[in-house]
Short mmCIF file of C-alpha atoms (C1' of nucleotides) in Angstrom, two decimals:
data_model
loop_
_atom_site.label_atom_id
_atom_site.label_comp_id
_atom_site.label_asym_id
_atom_site.label_seq_id
_atom_site.Cartn_x
_atom_site.Cartn_y
_atom_site.Cartn_z
CA UNK A 1 3.01 3.64 -3.76
CA UNK A 2 2.00 1.20 -6.26
CA UNK A 3 2.24 -2.47 -5.08
CA UNK A 4 4.16 -4.70 -6.73
CA UNK A 5 5.06 -8.30 -5.87
CA UNK A 6 6.01 -11.14 -8.23
CA UNK A 7 5.47 -15.03 -7.88
CA UNK A 8 9.37 -16.15 -9.23
CA UNK A 9 9.25 -20.01 -9.62
CA UNK A 10 12.30 -21.86 -11.08
CA UNK A 11 11.27 -23.95 -13.42
CA UNK A 12 11.57 -27.81 -12.56
CA UNK A 13 8.83 -29.10 -14.52
CA UNK A 14 5.60 -29.05 -12.88
CA UNK A 15 3.63 -25.90 -10.20
CA UNK A 16 4.25 -27.05 -6.53
CA UNK A 17 1.20 -26.97 -4.22
CA UNK A 18 3.33 -24.98 -2.18
CA UNK A 19 3.88 -22.59 -5.03
CA UNK A 20 0.51 -21.99 -6.00
CA UNK A 21 -0.25 -20.92 -2.04
CA UNK A 22 2.67 -18.70 -2.50
CA UNK A 23 1.13 -17.20 -5.96
CA UNK A 24 -1.60 -17.15 -4.60
CA UNK A 25 -0.79 -14.98 -1.56
CA UNK A 26 1.29 -12.92 -4.05
CA UNK A 27 -2.10 -12.35 -6.21
CA UNK A 28 -4.50 -11.35 -3.44
CA UNK A 29 -1.97 -9.23 -1.97
CA UNK A 30 -1.72 -7.42 -5.59
CA UNK A 31 -5.20 -7.49 -6.15
CA UNK A 32 -6.72 -6.22 -2.94
CA UNK A 33 -3.85 -3.16 -3.40
CA UNK A 34 -4.76 -3.08 -6.85
CA UNK A 35 -0.89 -3.72 -8.13
CA UNK A 36 0.11 -5.70 -10.34
CA UNK A 37 1.42 -8.67 -10.21
CA UNK A 38 4.69 -10.26 -12.05
CA UNK A 39 5.55 -13.89 -13.37
CA UNK A 40 9.24 -14.28 -13.43
CA UNK A 41 11.10 -17.46 -14.27
CA UNK A 42 14.64 -18.29 -12.33
CA UNK A 43 15.94 -20.45 -14.35
CA UNK A 44 19.93 -19.89 -14.15
CA UNK A 45 20.54 -23.43 -12.91
CA UNK A 46 21.13 -24.80 -16.60
CA UNK A 47 21.55 -27.96 -15.20
CA UNK A 48 18.05 -28.47 -13.79
CA UNK A 49 16.85 -27.20 -17.28
CA UNK A 50 13.05 -28.94 -18.31
CA UNK A 51 11.35 -29.03 -21.26
CA UNK A 52 8.30 -27.92 -21.47
CA UNK A 53 8.49 -26.54 -17.70
CA UNK A 54 7.88 -22.85 -17.97
CA UNK A 55 4.46 -23.58 -20.18
CA UNK A 56 3.46 -26.55 -17.87
CA UNK A 57 3.95 -24.14 -15.11
CA UNK A 58 1.91 -21.33 -17.31
CA UNK A 59 -0.90 -23.51 -18.25
CA UNK A 60 -1.75 -25.04 -14.06
CA UNK A 61 -1.27 -20.89 -13.17
CA UNK A 62 -3.78 -20.02 -15.53
CA UNK A 63 -5.97 -23.10 -15.03
CA UNK A 64 -5.86 -21.80 -11.18
CA UNK A 65 -7.12 -18.41 -12.76
CA UNK A 66 -4.10 -16.36 -11.31
CA UNK A 67 -3.88 -13.78 -13.83
CA UNK A 68 -0.11 -12.24 -13.92
CA UNK A 69 0.57 -8.23 -15.65
CA UNK A 70 3.56 -8.83 -16.81
CA UNK A 71 5.82 -12.29 -17.28
CA UNK A 72 7.91 -14.67 -19.61
CA UNK A 73 4.58 -14.27 -22.27
CA UNK A 74 3.49 -10.65 -20.99
CA UNK A 75 6.56 -8.51 -21.91
CA UNK A 76 7.60 -5.09 -21.11
CA UNK A 77 10.11 -2.42 -20.74
CA UNK A 78 10.67 -4.14 -17.18
CA UNK A 79 11.75 -7.50 -18.86
CA UNK A 80 12.55 -10.17 -19.79
CA UNK A 81 11.31 -11.79 -17.66
CA UNK A 82 13.30 -15.11 -17.95
CA UNK A 83 16.51 -14.82 -15.52
CA UNK A 84 18.42 -16.51 -18.45
CA UNK A 85 17.66 -13.59 -20.98
CA UNK A 86 18.67 -11.20 -18.40
CA UNK A 87 23.01 -12.21 -18.20
CA UNK A 88 23.83 -8.67 -19.79
CA UNK A 89 22.11 -7.02 -17.07
CA UNK A 90 23.35 -8.97 -13.70
CA UNK A 91 27.35 -8.57 -15.52
CA UNK A 92 26.71 -5.14 -15.18
CA UNK A 93 25.69 -4.57 -11.46
CA UNK A 94 27.82 -7.15 -10.35
CA UNK A 95 30.68 -4.87 -12.01
CA UNK A 96 30.19 -2.19 -9.74
CA UNK A 97 30.14 -4.62 -6.74
CA UNK A 98 33.55 -5.61 -7.78
CA UNK A 99 35.15 -1.84 -7.87
CA UNK A 100 33.49 -0.81 -4.89
CA UNK A 101 35.06 -3.85 -2.58
CA UNK A 102 31.89 -5.10 -1.83
CA UNK A 103 32.28 -8.75 -4.44
CA UNK A 104 35.60 -10.43 -4.84
CA UNK A 105 36.60 -12.77 -7.56
CA UNK A 106 37.69 -16.32 -5.82
CA UNK A 107 39.82 -18.76 -7.66
CA UNK A 108 39.93 -21.64 -5.28
CA UNK A 109 39.30 -24.71 -7.64
CA UNK A 110 36.06 -26.86 -6.67
CA UNK A 111 38.02 -29.84 -5.26
CA UNK A 112 39.89 -27.99 -2.58
CA UNK A 113 36.14 -26.40 -1.11
CA UNK A 114 34.80 -29.48 -1.63
CA UNK A 115 37.10 -31.14 1.00
CA UNK A 116 37.41 -28.49 3.48
CA UNK A 117 33.87 -28.57 3.88
CA UNK A 118 34.19 -32.68 4.69
CA UNK A 119 37.21 -31.04 7.06
CA UNK A 120 34.75 -28.54 8.55
CA UNK A 121 32.19 -30.80 8.54
CA UNK A 122 34.13 -33.88 10.79
CA UNK A 123 35.70 -31.15 13.09
CA UNK A 124 32.24 -29.79 14.08
CA UNK A 125 32.28 -26.62 12.51
CA UNK A 126 30.39 -25.05 10.62
CA UNK A 127 31.09 -25.55 7.06
CA UNK A 128 31.87 -22.55 5.14
CA UNK A 129 34.34 -20.35 2.92
CA UNK A 130 37.68 -19.63 4.75
CA UNK A 131 38.57 -16.23 2.38
CA UNK A 132 41.77 -17.32 0.00
CA UNK A 133 40.29 -15.41 -2.05
CA UNK A 134 39.47 -12.45 0.08
CA UNK A 135 41.81 -10.07 -0.23
CA UNK A 136 43.54 -11.03 -3.48
CA UNK A 137 44.85 -7.39 -5.55
CA UNK A 138 41.90 -6.72 -7.44
CA UNK A 139 43.49 -5.62 -10.56
CA UNK A 140 45.81 -9.23 -10.73
CA UNK A 141 42.26 -10.58 -9.88
CA UNK A 142 40.96 -8.57 -12.86
CA UNK A 143 44.06 -10.59 -14.92
CA UNK A 144 43.51 -14.50 -14.21
CA UNK A 145 39.72 -13.94 -14.31
CA UNK A 146 40.72 -13.76 -18.39
CA UNK A 147 41.66 -17.17 -18.17
CA UNK A 148 40.92 -18.82 -14.87
CA UNK A 149 37.43 -20.87 -14.42
CA UNK A 150 36.71 -18.48 -11.07
CA UNK A 151 33.19 -17.21 -9.01
CA UNK A 152 32.34 -14.40 -7.56
CA UNK A 153 31.72 -13.88 -3.85
CA UNK A 154 30.72 -11.03 -2.20
CA UNK A 155 32.35 -10.11 1.40
CA UNK A 156 30.23 -10.08 4.25
CA UNK A 157 31.27 -8.30 7.11
CA UNK A 158 33.62 -9.21 9.59
CA UNK A 159 31.67 -8.51 12.72
CA UNK A 160 28.92 -7.14 13.64
CA UNK A 161 24.90 -8.02 12.98
CA UNK A 162 21.65 -6.88 10.90
CA UNK A 163 18.44 -7.21 11.92
CA UNK A 164 15.72 -6.96 9.41
CA UNK A 165 11.56 -6.89 9.76
CA UNK A 166 9.79 -9.49 8.28
CA UNK A 167 6.06 -8.25 7.56
CA UNK A 168 4.75 -11.72 9.58
CA UNK A 169 7.48 -12.92 11.99
CA UNK A 170 8.16 -9.48 12.47
CA UNK A 171 11.61 -8.29 13.99
CA UNK A 172 14.84 -11.26 13.63
CA UNK A 173 18.39 -10.43 14.51
CA UNK A 174 21.28 -12.27 13.12
CA UNK A 175 24.92 -12.30 13.10
CA UNK A 176 27.25 -11.00 10.25
CA UNK A 177 30.34 -14.16 10.97
CA UNK A 178 27.66 -16.56 10.96
CA UNK A 179 27.40 -16.01 7.31
CA UNK A 180 29.25 -17.17 4.54
CA UNK A 181 30.99 -15.14 1.53
CA UNK A 182 28.23 -16.11 -0.50
CA UNK A 183 29.14 -17.38 -4.47
CA UNK A 184 27.15 -14.39 -6.94
CA UNK A 185 27.98 -15.04 -9.86
CA UNK A 186 29.03 -19.20 -10.56
CA UNK A 187 31.83 -20.40 -13.09
CA UNK A 188 29.53 -20.37 -15.60
CA UNK A 189 29.28 -17.04 -15.85
CA UNK A 190 25.23 -17.34 -14.51
CA UNK A 191 23.84 -15.98 -10.98
CA UNK A 192 22.89 -17.42 -8.73
CA UNK A 193 19.39 -16.81 -6.74
CA UNK A 194 20.46 -13.86 -4.11
CA UNK A 195 22.05 -12.14 -6.35
CA UNK A 196 19.68 -12.54 -9.51
CA UNK A 197 16.67 -12.05 -7.27
CA UNK A 198 18.10 -9.49 -5.26
CA UNK A 199 19.07 -7.19 -8.71
CA UNK A 200 15.78 -8.12 -10.23
CA UNK A 201 13.44 -7.41 -7.90
CA UNK A 202 14.72 -4.01 -7.11
CA UNK A 203 14.79 -3.31 -11.39
CA UNK A 204 11.61 -4.06 -11.21
CA UNK A 205 10.43 -2.38 -8.51
CA UNK A 206 8.96 -5.64 -6.06
CA UNK A 207 7.63 -3.66 -3.20
CA UNK A 208 6.76 -6.67 -1.22
CA UNK A 209 8.28 -9.92 -1.48
CA UNK A 210 5.81 -12.28 -0.38
CA UNK A 211 7.93 -15.76 -0.69
CA UNK A 212 8.49 -18.99 1.53
CA UNK A 213 9.66 -19.62 4.98
CA UNK A 214 13.22 -21.79 3.48
CA UNK A 215 14.12 -18.26 2.68
CA UNK A 216 14.27 -15.98 6.02
CA UNK A 217 18.04 -17.80 6.68
CA UNK A 218 19.20 -15.79 3.84
CA UNK A 219 17.52 -12.97 4.19
CA UNK A 220 20.37 -10.96 5.67
CA UNK A 221 22.18 -11.84 2.69
CA UNK A 222 20.17 -10.16 0.09
CA UNK A 223 19.86 -6.99 2.90
CA UNK A 224 23.50 -6.76 2.04
CA UNK A 225 23.26 -6.26 -1.14
CA UNK A 226 20.68 -4.21 -1.39
CA UNK A 227 23.17 -2.17 0.88
CA UNK A 228 25.89 -2.55 -0.83
CA UNK A 229 24.38 -1.31 -4.34
CA UNK A 230 22.71 1.76 -2.19
CA UNK A 231 19.11 0.69 -2.65
CA UNK A 232 15.71 0.47 -0.67
CA UNK A 233 15.08 -3.00 0.16
CA UNK A 234 11.36 -4.40 -0.26
CA UNK A 235 9.54 -5.46 2.30
CA UNK A 236 9.39 -9.18 3.01
CA UNK A 237 7.19 -11.67 4.16
CA UNK A 238 8.31 -15.22 5.01
CA UNK A 239 5.17 -17.53 4.60
CA UNK A 240 5.32 -20.38 6.65
CA UNK A 241 5.58 -23.72 5.04
CA UNK A 242 3.11 -26.39 4.20
CA UNK A 243 3.65 -29.97 5.37
CA UNK A 244 3.51 -33.67 4.77
CA UNK A 245 1.13 -35.74 7.56
CA UNK A 246 4.11 -36.10 9.49
CA UNK A 247 5.12 -32.13 9.61
CA UNK A 248 8.48 -32.07 6.86
CA UNK A 249 8.29 -29.85 3.99
CA UNK A 250 5.63 -31.05 1.72
CA UNK A 251 7.32 -33.19 -0.88
CA UNK A 252 6.74 -35.84 -3.31
CA UNK A 253 7.22 -39.06 -2.05
CA UNK A 254 4.33 -38.43 0.66
CA UNK A 255 1.42 -37.30 -1.91
CA UNK A 256 0.68 -35.46 -4.86
CA UNK A 257 2.35 -32.06 -4.62
CA UNK A 258 1.34 -30.70 -8.48
CA UNK A 259 -1.51 -28.66 -8.54
CA UNK A 260 -2.06 -30.56 -12.30
CA UNK A 261 -2.30 -33.90 -10.93
CA UNK A 262 -5.22 -32.64 -8.32
CA UNK A 263 -6.51 -31.06 -11.38
CA UNK A 264 -7.04 -34.13 -13.37
CA UNK A 265 -8.02 -36.02 -10.58
CA UNK A 266 -11.48 -33.28 -10.58
CA UNK A 267 -10.35 -30.80 -8.22
CA UNK A 268 -12.05 -27.42 -8.80
CA UNK A 269 -10.00 -25.08 -9.26
CA UNK A 270 -11.66 -22.70 -6.93
CA UNK A 271 -12.01 -25.56 -4.18
CA UNK A 272 -7.99 -25.25 -3.95
CA UNK A 273 -7.61 -22.42 -3.81
CA UNK A 274 -9.96 -21.42 -1.66
CA UNK A 275 -8.60 -24.54 0.32
CA UNK A 276 -4.89 -22.93 -0.28
CA UNK A 277 -5.88 -19.78 0.97
CA UNK A 278 -7.25 -21.57 4.67
CA UNK A 279 -3.65 -23.14 5.06
CA UNK A 280 -1.60 -20.51 6.67
CA UNK A 281 -4.34 -17.53 6.69
CA UNK A 282 -7.41 -16.81 8.01
CA UNK A 283 -9.62 -13.29 8.46
CA UNK A 284 -10.80 -14.45 12.22
CA UNK A 285 -14.00 -15.04 11.04
CA UNK A 286 -15.66 -18.58 11.46
CA UNK A 287 -16.34 -18.33 7.20
CA UNK A 288 -14.96 -21.00 5.44
CA UNK A 289 -16.41 -20.81 1.86
CA UNK A 290 -14.35 -17.68 0.13
CA UNK A 291 -15.09 -16.78 -3.70
CA UNK A 292 -11.37 -15.57 -5.34
CA UNK A 293 -13.37 -11.83 -4.68
CA UNK A 294 -14.03 -12.62 -1.46
CA UNK A 295 -10.31 -13.48 -0.65
CA UNK A 296 -9.23 -10.31 -2.36
CA UNK A 297 -11.06 -8.59 0.01
CA UNK A 298 -10.11 -9.76 2.49
CA UNK A 299 -6.31 -10.73 3.05
CA UNK A 300 -3.75 -9.47 4.98
CA UNK A 301 -0.78 -9.98 5.61
CA UNK A 302 -0.62 -9.23 9.37
CA UNK A 303 -3.40 -12.15 9.19
CA UNK A 304 -1.07 -14.56 7.79
CA UNK A 305 -0.18 -17.23 10.60
CA UNK A 306 4.00 -18.10 11.90
CA UNK A 307 3.13 -22.24 12.04
CA UNK A 308 3.48 -24.18 9.30
CA UNK A 309 0.37 -25.80 7.94
CA UNK A 310 -0.38 -29.86 6.88
CA UNK A 311 -1.72 -30.06 3.72
CA UNK A 312 -5.08 -32.63 4.90
CA UNK A 313 -6.61 -34.12 1.61
CA UNK A 314 -9.49 -34.44 3.82
CA UNK A 315 -10.17 -31.25 4.58
CA UNK A 316 -9.82 -30.39 0.43
CA UNK A 317 -12.27 -32.87 0.02
CA UNK A 318 -15.03 -31.95 2.18
CA UNK A 319 -14.23 -28.25 0.21
CA UNK A 320 -14.19 -30.09 -2.98
CA UNK A 321 -17.53 -31.53 -2.29
CA UNK A 322 -19.00 -28.70 -1.21
CA UNK A 323 -18.04 -26.79 -4.73
CA UNK A 324 -18.98 -29.61 -6.82
CA UNK A 325 -22.47 -28.94 -4.47
CA UNK A 326 -23.09 -25.72 -4.73
CA UNK A 327 -22.47 -25.43 -8.66
CA UNK A 328 -25.63 -24.62 -11.11
CA UNK A 329 -26.85 -27.46 -12.94
CA UNK A 330 -25.30 -25.76 -16.29
CA UNK A 331 -21.84 -25.61 -15.06
CA UNK A 332 -22.11 -29.65 -13.59
CA UNK A 333 -23.19 -30.51 -16.06
CA UNK A 334 -21.06 -29.08 -18.61
CA UNK A 335 -18.11 -30.04 -15.87
CA UNK A 336 -19.81 -33.38 -15.84
CA UNK A 337 -19.82 -34.09 -19.19
CA UNK A 338 -15.85 -34.05 -19.29
CA UNK A 339 -14.79 -36.82 -17.30
CA UNK A 340 -16.93 -39.39 -18.97
CA UNK A 341 -16.79 -40.91 -22.56
CA UNK A 342 -19.56 -39.94 -24.42
CA UNK A 343 -21.29 -43.06 -25.21
CA UNK A 344 -21.71 -44.62 -22.02
CA UNK A 345 -25.21 -42.42 -21.40
CA UNK A 346 -27.98 -42.73 -23.24
CA UNK A 347 -30.65 -39.74 -24.20
CA UNK A 348 -31.54 -39.31 -20.70
CA UNK A 349 -27.52 -38.44 -19.66
CA UNK A 350 -28.24 -35.19 -17.38
CA UNK A 351 -30.68 -36.89 -14.63
CA UNK A 352 -28.45 -39.64 -14.02
CA UNK A 353 -24.51 -37.15 -13.92
CA UNK A 354 -27.32 -34.28 -11.80
CA UNK A 355 -28.84 -37.74 -8.88
CA UNK A 356 -25.03 -38.63 -8.28
CA UNK A 357 -23.55 -34.50 -7.82
CA UNK A 358 -24.14 -34.30 -4.27
CA UNK A 359 -22.45 -37.32 -3.93
CA UNK A 360 -19.32 -36.45 -5.81
CA UNK A 361 -15.89 -35.80 -4.00
CA UNK A 362 -14.14 -35.64 -7.08
CA UNK A 363 -15.29 -35.55 -10.29
CA UNK A 364 -12.77 -38.33 -11.32
CA UNK A 365 -15.57 -40.34 -9.37
CA UNK A 366 -18.22 -40.01 -11.87
CA UNK A 367 -17.42 -43.04 -13.84
CA UNK A 368 -18.05 -45.24 -10.43
CA UNK A 369 -20.77 -43.28 -9.64
CA UNK A 370 -22.35 -44.26 -12.27
CA UNK A 371 -21.94 -48.05 -12.70
CA UNK A 372 -25.38 -47.90 -11.09
CA UNK A 373 -26.67 -46.48 -14.57
CA UNK A 374 -24.31 -48.21 -16.56
CA UNK A 375 -23.68 -51.15 -15.68
CA UNK A 376 -25.29 -54.73 -16.44
CA UNK A 377 -25.84 -56.50 -13.28
CA UNK A 378 -23.90 -59.36 -12.44
CA UNK A 379 -25.02 -61.94 -11.58
CA UNK A 380 -25.56 -62.23 -7.54
CA UNK A 381 -23.29 -65.39 -6.27
CA UNK A 382 -22.56 -64.49 -2.37
CA UNK A 383 -23.14 -61.28 0.07
CA UNK A 384 -25.79 -59.33 1.33
CA UNK A 385 -27.52 -59.04 -2.22
CA UNK A 386 -27.02 -62.53 -2.85
CA UNK A 387 -29.16 -63.76 0.37
CA UNK A 388 -31.72 -61.00 -0.68
CA UNK A 389 -32.43 -62.08 -3.74
CA UNK A 390 -32.97 -65.88 -2.63
CA UNK A 391 -35.38 -63.95 -0.68
CA UNK A 392 -39.28 -66.25 -1.84
CA UNK A 393 -40.87 -62.61 -2.10
CA UNK A 394 -38.61 -61.95 -4.58
CA UNK A 395 -40.27 -63.77 -8.21
CA UNK A 396 -42.94 -62.53 -7.22
CA UNK A 397 -42.52 -58.91 -6.58
CA UNK A 398 -40.08 -59.36 -10.15
CA UNK A 399 -43.13 -60.48 -11.96
CA UNK A 400 -45.57 -57.97 -10.08
CA UNK A 401 -43.34 -55.46 -11.77
CA UNK A 402 -42.89 -56.46 -15.14
CA UNK A 403 -46.21 -56.81 -15.73
CA UNK A 404 -47.14 -53.64 -14.04
CA UNK A 405 -44.88 -51.89 -16.34
CA UNK A 406 -46.39 -53.24 -19.20
CA UNK A 407 -50.04 -51.49 -18.77
CA UNK A 408 -48.05 -48.50 -17.18
CA UNK A 409 -46.32 -45.25 -18.34
CA UNK A 410 -43.14 -44.17 -17.30
CA UNK A 411 -42.06 -40.81 -18.94
CA UNK A 412 -40.83 -39.73 -15.87
CA UNK A 413 -39.24 -40.82 -12.82
CA UNK A 414 -42.44 -40.12 -10.05
CA UNK A 415 -44.45 -43.10 -12.73
CA UNK A 416 -42.10 -45.74 -11.12
CA UNK A 417 -43.10 -44.70 -7.32
CA UNK A 418 -46.77 -45.32 -8.21
CA UNK A 419 -45.92 -48.36 -10.35
CA UNK A 420 -44.82 -49.46 -6.80
CA UNK A 421 -47.06 -48.94 -5.19
CA UNK A 422 -49.39 -51.04 -7.90
CA UNK A 423 -46.81 -54.05 -6.77
CA UNK A 424 -46.73 -53.67 -3.49
CA UNK A 425 -50.49 -54.23 -3.66
CA UNK A 426 -50.44 -56.50 -5.80
CA UNK A 427 -47.62 -58.80 -4.28
CA UNK A 428 -48.88 -58.18 -0.20
CA UNK A 429 -44.68 -56.79 -0.46
CA UNK A 430 -43.69 -53.77 1.28
CA UNK A 431 -40.34 -51.54 2.56
CA UNK A 432 -36.66 -53.21 2.38
CA UNK A 433 -37.95 -56.56 0.81
CA UNK A 434 -39.59 -55.10 -2.16
CA UNK A 435 -37.24 -52.30 -3.10
CA UNK A 436 -34.15 -53.99 -2.74
CA UNK A 437 -35.24 -56.88 -4.32
CA UNK A 438 -36.13 -54.05 -7.95
CA UNK A 439 -32.54 -52.51 -6.83
CA UNK A 440 -30.57 -55.82 -6.83
CA UNK A 441 -32.47 -56.88 -10.20
CA UNK A 442 -32.07 -53.49 -11.70
CA UNK A 443 -27.91 -52.59 -10.41
CA UNK A 444 -27.21 -55.83 -9.17
CA UNK A 445 -25.68 -53.33 -6.29
CA UNK A 446 -27.11 -53.13 -3.05
CA UNK A 447 -26.35 -49.49 -2.53
CA UNK A 448 -27.18 -46.22 -4.81
CA UNK A 449 -29.27 -43.77 -6.29
CA UNK A 450 -32.89 -43.26 -5.84
CA UNK A 451 -34.21 -46.47 -7.62
CA UNK A 452 -36.74 -44.36 -9.14
CA UNK A 453 -34.34 -41.98 -11.50
CA UNK A 454 -32.22 -45.20 -12.19
CA UNK A 455 -35.71 -47.11 -13.74
CA UNK A 456 -37.10 -43.91 -15.32
CA UNK A 457 -32.95 -43.43 -17.16
CA UNK A 458 -32.92 -47.30 -18.15
CA UNK A 459 -36.66 -46.89 -19.69
CA UNK A 460 -39.27 -49.02 -19.84
CA UNK A 461 -37.72 -51.69 -22.16
CA UNK A 462 -34.46 -51.93 -20.74
CA UNK A 463 -36.26 -52.83 -16.68
CA UNK A 464 -38.60 -55.65 -18.31
CA UNK A 465 -34.89 -56.98 -20.26
CA UNK A 466 -33.16 -56.87 -17.05
CA UNK A 467 -36.46 -57.99 -14.90
CA UNK A 468 -36.34 -61.12 -16.86
CA UNK A 469 -32.71 -61.76 -17.00
CA UNK A 470 -32.92 -61.91 -12.83
CA UNK A 471 -35.79 -64.06 -13.11
CA UNK A 472 -33.86 -66.82 -15.71
CA UNK A 473 -31.17 -66.58 -13.13
CA UNK A 474 -32.81 -67.60 -10.08
"C1'" G B 1 27.11 -29.08 14.82
"C1'" U B 2 25.68 -24.09 13.92
"C1'" C B 3 21.94 -20.48 12.99
"C1'" C B 4 16.71 -18.77 12.36
"C1'" C B 5 11.87 -19.81 12.66
"C1'" G B 6 8.18 -22.20 15.25
"C1'" U B 7 4.64 -25.00 19.03
"C1'" U B 8 -4.12 -24.43 21.02
"C1'" C B 9 -8.50 -30.85 19.87
"C1'" G B 10 -5.84 -36.23 15.33
"C1'" U B 11 -5.79 -32.05 10.97
"C1'" C B 12 -6.90 -26.62 9.55
"C1'" U B 13 -7.38 -22.59 13.11
"C1'" A B 14 -10.14 -18.67 16.65
"C1'" G B 15 -8.09 -16.52 20.83
"C1'" U B 16 -3.86 -10.29 21.69
"C1'" G B 17 -4.49 -10.96 30.71
"C1'" G B 18 -9.98 -12.57 33.80
"C1'" U B 19 -13.56 -17.49 27.91
"C1'" C B 20 -18.12 -22.87 30.61
"C1'" A B 21 -10.83 -22.21 25.52
"C1'" G B 22 -14.89 -21.30 20.03
"C1'" G B 23 -15.55 -22.75 14.74
"C1'" A B 24 -13.97 -26.51 10.40
"C1'" C B 25 -12.51 -31.21 8.60
"C1'" U B 26 -12.26 -36.58 10.27
"C1'" C B 27 -14.54 -39.68 13.16
"C1'" A B 28 -18.43 -41.66 17.13
"C1'" G B 29 -23.94 -41.83 17.74
"C1'" G B 30 -28.78 -40.04 16.04
"C1'" A B 31 -33.30 -38.14 12.76
"C1'" C B 32 -34.63 -38.46 7.49
"C1'" U B 33 -34.42 -42.26 4.05
"C1'" U B 34 -36.70 -48.40 -0.01
"C1'" U B 35 -29.63 -48.75 0.41
"C1'" C B 36 -25.78 -45.40 -0.12
"C1'" A B 37 -24.83 -40.39 0.24
"C1'" U B 38 -26.96 -35.92 0.85
"C1'" U B 39 -28.83 -32.79 4.91
"C1'" C B 40 -29.62 -31.62 9.66
"C1'" C B 41 -28.72 -33.01 15.11
"C1'" U B 42 -25.53 -34.24 19.01
"C1'" G B 43 -21.25 -36.27 21.33
"C1'" C B 44 -15.41 -37.04 22.14
"C1'" A B 45 -11.19 -34.60 21.78
"C1'" A B 46 -6.46 -29.33 22.56
"C1'" C B 47 -3.60 -24.34 25.73
"C1'" A B 48 4.43 -29.22 24.84
"C1'" G B 49 7.17 -28.54 30.21
"C1'" G B 50 9.19 -25.86 34.14
"C1'" G B 51 10.10 -21.37 36.20
"C1'" G B 52 9.09 -16.14 36.82
"C1'" U B 53 6.00 -11.43 36.13
"C1'" U B 54 0.46 -10.69 37.71
"C1'" C B 55 -4.65 -10.31 42.31
"C1'" G B 56 -5.45 -12.98 37.87
"C1'" A B 57 -1.78 -16.32 32.15
"C1'" C B 58 -3.28 -20.04 26.32
"C1'" U B 59 -1.88 -15.14 26.30
"C1'" C B 60 3.71 -11.48 28.61
"C1'" C B 61 9.57 -13.06 30.17
"C1'" C B 62 13.10 -16.85 30.53
"C1'" C B 63 14.51 -21.84 30.55
"C1'" U B 64 13.78 -26.91 28.59
"C1'" A B 65 11.56 -30.37 25.32
"C1'" C B 66 9.74 -31.41 20.46
"C1'" G B 67 9.59 -29.80 15.11
"C1'" G B 68 10.53 -27.80 11.19
"C1'" G B 69 14.18 -24.91 8.32
"C1'" A B 70 18.96 -23.05 7.05
"C1'" U B 71 23.76 -23.66 6.68
"C1'" A B 72 25.76 -25.54 -1.95
"C1'" C B 73 28.75 -23.06 -8.11
"C1'" C B 74 19.91 -25.98 -5.92
"C1'" A B 75 16.06 -22.75 -5.93
#
RNA sequence: GUCCCGUUCGUCUAGUGGUCAGGACUCAGGACUUUCAUUCCUGCAACAGGGGUUCGACUCCCCUACGGGAUACCA
């Protein structure tokens, strides 16, 4: 049997990191089993239509390297892959359920149900449909359907229970009387999630439904639907949720949740994938860094955790830094140059970029990290730097450096060390006093990359200019 | 309220009856270094509670507590 899985987001505007994790697990599972990975857009809620959301979703998915075998832009005989374009299919299928009495038309006005709900809630009862239209005469209902606004509900058995198997959670049992007569077709003719989902999963030949845990409680309804149709249900795996630091379901309010935002901050797709893969799954070894190939090779549903996982940015940061460090020079330089404006650096840009490579956590930090190279030192009036500049040896050091510089070459970073050696000999100043004076004169900062590299980057003339400027301020 | 799911260091996790409960992130200390960072070393830190079962429970069962999810003509 060929594995067929799907990622079925509703287009709400952007790709949520939780959604990405679900997509990733589906993708890994599909690739591992040489199966198919399908992208299906669940746009059955007309009121939630967001312009450009689907394009945006696909863009993020592509940026993350998750390619699908069929989807909105890759139609085939099982499509279309927009649920909003499959209305006739749902119409046809619901008829079967109506005919067998597994579903019925409900003409209850919204207001009545609303009031009913309220009453039930205040009475401390479980809210649910009271079944007024449950036993309407089908032919009578059929007639009314032409003129009256209505929905179609599924008929849940009055008694009994259902036990189902989840690949991650094991066997779960739910009583039928707990389940409401779920709406299948809304009054606007669109299907609800439950109906469209089951119909599409079956028609598209989905073999494994891998989705978030929030769907676990409604699985009985879905199973009942498969049963009503006489279809064999796929296997199900409900993934633990991604959590905020306070353990609630990961939400926008408590930090970034959009994949595009992480990308915009300079997190690498590989790092984000690696990080997300480990949030709820691990291969049982101490390994933490995985290529996509390794993840595909090692992934299995039975090693997915049951408990929710807090999305810990600290760990993601560490991982991203690791991935940046691991990039080869060419790849790094290519990426880094996307994050700086081209005119900020001189012709020795590469050495500056390479120098800050190991300290980068995210690429959006690049301009800040490059400051020691590009910024004009500002006058030091207070703080540790100002104190050091007041040091009486400082002017001597700078004078000496200026003269030495004129007489010696500076064609590579190492030349600067030789140069400083000379300054040390001539002034008798060494260690921190020597180096800090120069660092402050050149960058205006007490911290920064190795001075030899900064000096080489700046070049003789610029160094002399800055040294003289510093001397004038003293 | 009701139903469902869950619970190992602060966080991500390993662990499937006998372990000094392991690793990673964070944090602290140290080494290296002209500074910061990187790197390396060391350290702090956990089985929610109570009952069983067993010679023996983090591991199995039950209860409680806590957390989360679901209870929509949203997905």
